[in-house]
Amino acid sequence: LAAFSFANFLCNAAAALGAPGRRGRLFALGLWLFLCCDVCVGLYQSWLLSGALDRAVHLGMWLFYLPGQVLLSLSALPDPVLRGFFHETK
């Protein structure tokens, strides 16, 4: 079941790379960061790593999760709001 879920997630992340516009790029990047987070969670849960690698993977889970969450949230903003968020108007 985990392999099926991961395969679907990987296909969705790959398909998101073709999404048009700024919102599409933010969404795709957010999905890829979540995918990296899931890989770290899987490695952490597998007990195959030890020492520094185990700590690095544990830290990586959170380093990928938070930016992924922010980017996915930003991708839901309407285009005019998103445009104003990245470019100050005078």
PDB file of C-alpha atoms in Angstrom:
ATOM      1  CA  LEU A   1       0.000   0.000   0.000  1.00  0.00           C
ATOM      2  CA  ALA A   2       2.862   2.390   0.811  1.00  0.00           C
ATOM      3  CA  ALA A   3       4.526   1.657  -2.545  1.00  0.00           C
ATOM      4  CA  PHE A   4       1.260   2.339  -4.384  1.00  0.00           C
ATOM      5  CA  SER A   5       0.734   5.585  -2.501  1.00  0.00           C
ATOM      6  CA  PHE A   6       4.310   6.731  -3.121  1.00  0.00           C
ATOM      7  CA  ALA A   7       4.066   5.861  -6.835  1.00  0.00           C
ATOM      8  CA  ASN A   8       0.883   7.925  -7.156  1.00  0.00           C
ATOM      9  CA  PHE A   9       2.461  10.826  -5.280  1.00  0.00           C
ATOM     10  CA  LEU A  10       5.533  10.666  -7.534  1.00  0.00           C
ATOM     11  CA  CYS A  11       3.354  10.683 -10.675  1.00  0.00           C
ATOM     12  CA  ASN A  12       1.334  13.652  -9.379  1.00  0.00           C
ATOM     13  CA  ALA A  13       4.496  15.584  -8.541  1.00  0.00           C
ATOM     14  CA  ALA A  14       5.889  14.862 -12.013  1.00  0.00           C
ATOM     15  CA  ALA A  15       2.618  15.930 -13.658  1.00  0.00           C
ATOM     16  CA  ALA A  16       2.615  19.155 -11.619  1.00  0.00           C
ATOM     17  CA  LEU A  17       5.861  20.193 -13.315  1.00  0.00           C
ATOM     18  CA  GLY A  18       3.808  21.010 -16.407  1.00  0.00           C
ATOM     19  CA  ALA A  19       1.381  23.293 -14.570  1.00  0.00           C
ATOM     20  CA  PRO A  20       1.316  26.750 -16.170  1.00  0.00           C
ATOM     21  CA  GLY A  21       1.979  30.065 -14.477  1.00  0.00           C
ATOM     22  CA  ARG A  22       3.396  31.191 -11.185  1.00  0.00           C
ATOM     23  CA  ARG A  23       0.753  29.357  -9.167  1.00  0.00           C
ATOM     24  CA  GLY A  24       1.559  26.151 -11.007  1.00  0.00           C
ATOM     25  CA  ARG A  25       5.279  26.512 -10.287  1.00  0.00           C
ATOM     26  CA  LEU A  26       4.605  27.160  -6.593  1.00  0.00           C
ATOM     27  CA  PHE A  27       2.306  24.146  -6.451  1.00  0.00           C
ATOM     28  CA  ALA A  28       4.826  21.883  -8.193  1.00  0.00           C
ATOM     29  CA  LEU A  29       7.674  22.992  -5.953  1.00  0.00           C
ATOM     30  CA  GLY A  30       5.498  22.488  -2.862  1.00  0.00           C
ATOM     31  CA  LEU A  31       4.621  18.954  -3.981  1.00  0.00           C
ATOM     32  CA  TRP A  32       8.269  18.099  -4.614  1.00  0.00           C
ATOM     33  CA  LEU A  33       9.226  19.371  -1.168  1.00  0.00           C
ATOM     34  CA  PHE A  34       6.494  17.218   0.363  1.00  0.00           C
ATOM     35  CA  LEU A  35       7.796  14.277  -1.646  1.00  0.00           C
ATOM     36  CA  CYS A  36      11.271  14.856  -0.199  1.00  0.00           C
ATOM     37  CA  CYS A  37       9.706  15.032   3.264  1.00  0.00           C
ATOM     38  CA  ASP A  38       7.974  11.693   2.690  1.00  0.00           C
ATOM     39  CA  VAL A  39      11.249  10.111   1.578  1.00  0.00           C
ATOM     40  CA  CYS A  40      12.873  11.353   4.784  1.00  0.00           C
ATOM     41  CA  VAL A  41       9.977   9.972   6.855  1.00  0.00           C
ATOM     42  CA  GLY A  42      10.309   6.619   5.120  1.00  0.00           C
ATOM     43  CA  LEU A  43      14.047   6.477   5.721  1.00  0.00           C
ATOM     44  CA  TYR A  44      13.599   7.526   9.328  1.00  0.00           C
ATOM     45  CA  GLN A  45      10.960   4.848   9.938  1.00  0.00           C
ATOM     46  CA  SER A  46      13.004   2.108   8.257  1.00  0.00           C
ATOM     47  CA  TRP A  47      15.673   1.997  10.985  1.00  0.00           C
ATOM     48  CA  LEU A  48      18.313   1.467   8.277  1.00  0.00           C
ATOM     49  CA  LEU A  49      20.210   4.598   9.229  1.00  0.00           C
ATOM     50  CA  SER A  50      22.150   5.335  12.343  1.00  0.00           C
ATOM     51  CA  GLY A  51      24.039   8.178  13.960  1.00  0.00           C
ATOM     52  CA  ALA A  52      24.477  11.374  11.976  1.00  0.00           C
ATOM     53  CA  LEU A  53      22.460  10.158   8.968  1.00  0.00           C
ATOM     54  CA  ASP A  54      19.505   9.370  11.207  1.00  0.00           C
ATOM     55  CA  ARG A  55      19.625  12.850  12.720  1.00  0.00           C
ATOM     56  CA  ALA A  56      20.024  14.459   9.278  1.00  0.00           C
ATOM     57  CA  VAL A  57      16.978  12.615   7.930  1.00  0.00           C
ATOM     58  CA  HIS A  58      14.967  13.588  11.009  1.00  0.00           C
ATOM     59  CA  LEU A  59      15.906  17.241  10.483  1.00  0.00           C
ATOM     60  CA  GLY A  60      15.240  16.956   6.741  1.00  0.00           C
ATOM     61  CA  MET A  61      11.642  15.929   7.392  1.00  0.00           C
ATOM     62  CA  TRP A  62      10.927  19.322   8.930  1.00  0.00           C
ATOM     63  CA  LEU A  63      13.137  21.332   6.580  1.00  0.00           C
ATOM     64  CA  PHE A  64      11.169  20.009   3.601  1.00  0.00           C
ATOM     65  CA  TYR A  65       7.748  19.999   5.275  1.00  0.00           C
ATOM     66  CA  LEU A  66       7.448  23.636   6.324  1.00  0.00           C
ATOM     67  CA  PRO A  67       8.472  25.276   3.004  1.00  0.00           C
ATOM     68  CA  GLY A  68       6.306  22.756   1.135  1.00  0.00           C
ATOM     69  CA  GLN A  69       3.309  23.714   3.262  1.00  0.00           C
ATOM     70  CA  VAL A  70       3.908  27.429   2.679  1.00  0.00           C
ATOM     71  CA  LEU A  71       4.319  27.032  -1.085  1.00  0.00           C
ATOM     72  CA  LEU A  72       1.172  24.924  -1.407  1.00  0.00           C
ATOM     73  CA  SER A  73      -0.744  27.535   0.574  1.00  0.00           C
ATOM     74  CA  LEU A  74       0.599  30.375  -1.582  1.00  0.00           C
ATOM     75  CA  SER A  75      -0.341  28.506  -4.759  1.00  0.00           C
ATOM     76  CA  ALA A  76      -4.010  28.778  -3.738  1.00  0.00           C
ATOM     77  CA  LEU A  77      -3.977  32.586  -3.767  1.00  0.00           C
ATOM     78  CA  PRO A  78      -5.682  34.339  -6.689  1.00  0.00           C
ATOM     79  CA  ASP A  79      -3.314  35.633  -9.362  1.00  0.00           C
ATOM     80  CA  PRO A  80      -3.704  39.362  -8.548  1.00  0.00           C
ATOM     81  CA  VAL A  81      -2.962  38.745  -4.859  1.00  0.00           C
ATOM     82  CA  LEU A  82      -0.056  36.471  -5.695  1.00  0.00           C
ATOM     83  CA  ARG A  83       1.372  39.017  -8.115  1.00  0.00           C
ATOM     84  CA  GLY A  84       1.216  41.704  -5.420  1.00  0.00           C
ATOM     85  CA  PHE A  85       2.821  39.353  -2.905  1.00  0.00           C
ATOM     86  CA  PHE A  86       5.959  38.949  -5.025  1.00  0.00           C
ATOM     87  CA  HIS A  87       6.120  42.394  -6.622  1.00  0.00           C
ATOM     88  CA  GLU A  88       5.502  45.557  -4.648  1.00  0.00           C
ATOM     89  CA  THR A  89       3.318  48.074  -6.478  1.00  0.00           C
ATOM     90  CA  LYS A  90       4.158  51.758  -6.246  1.00  0.00           C
TER      91      LYS A  90
END
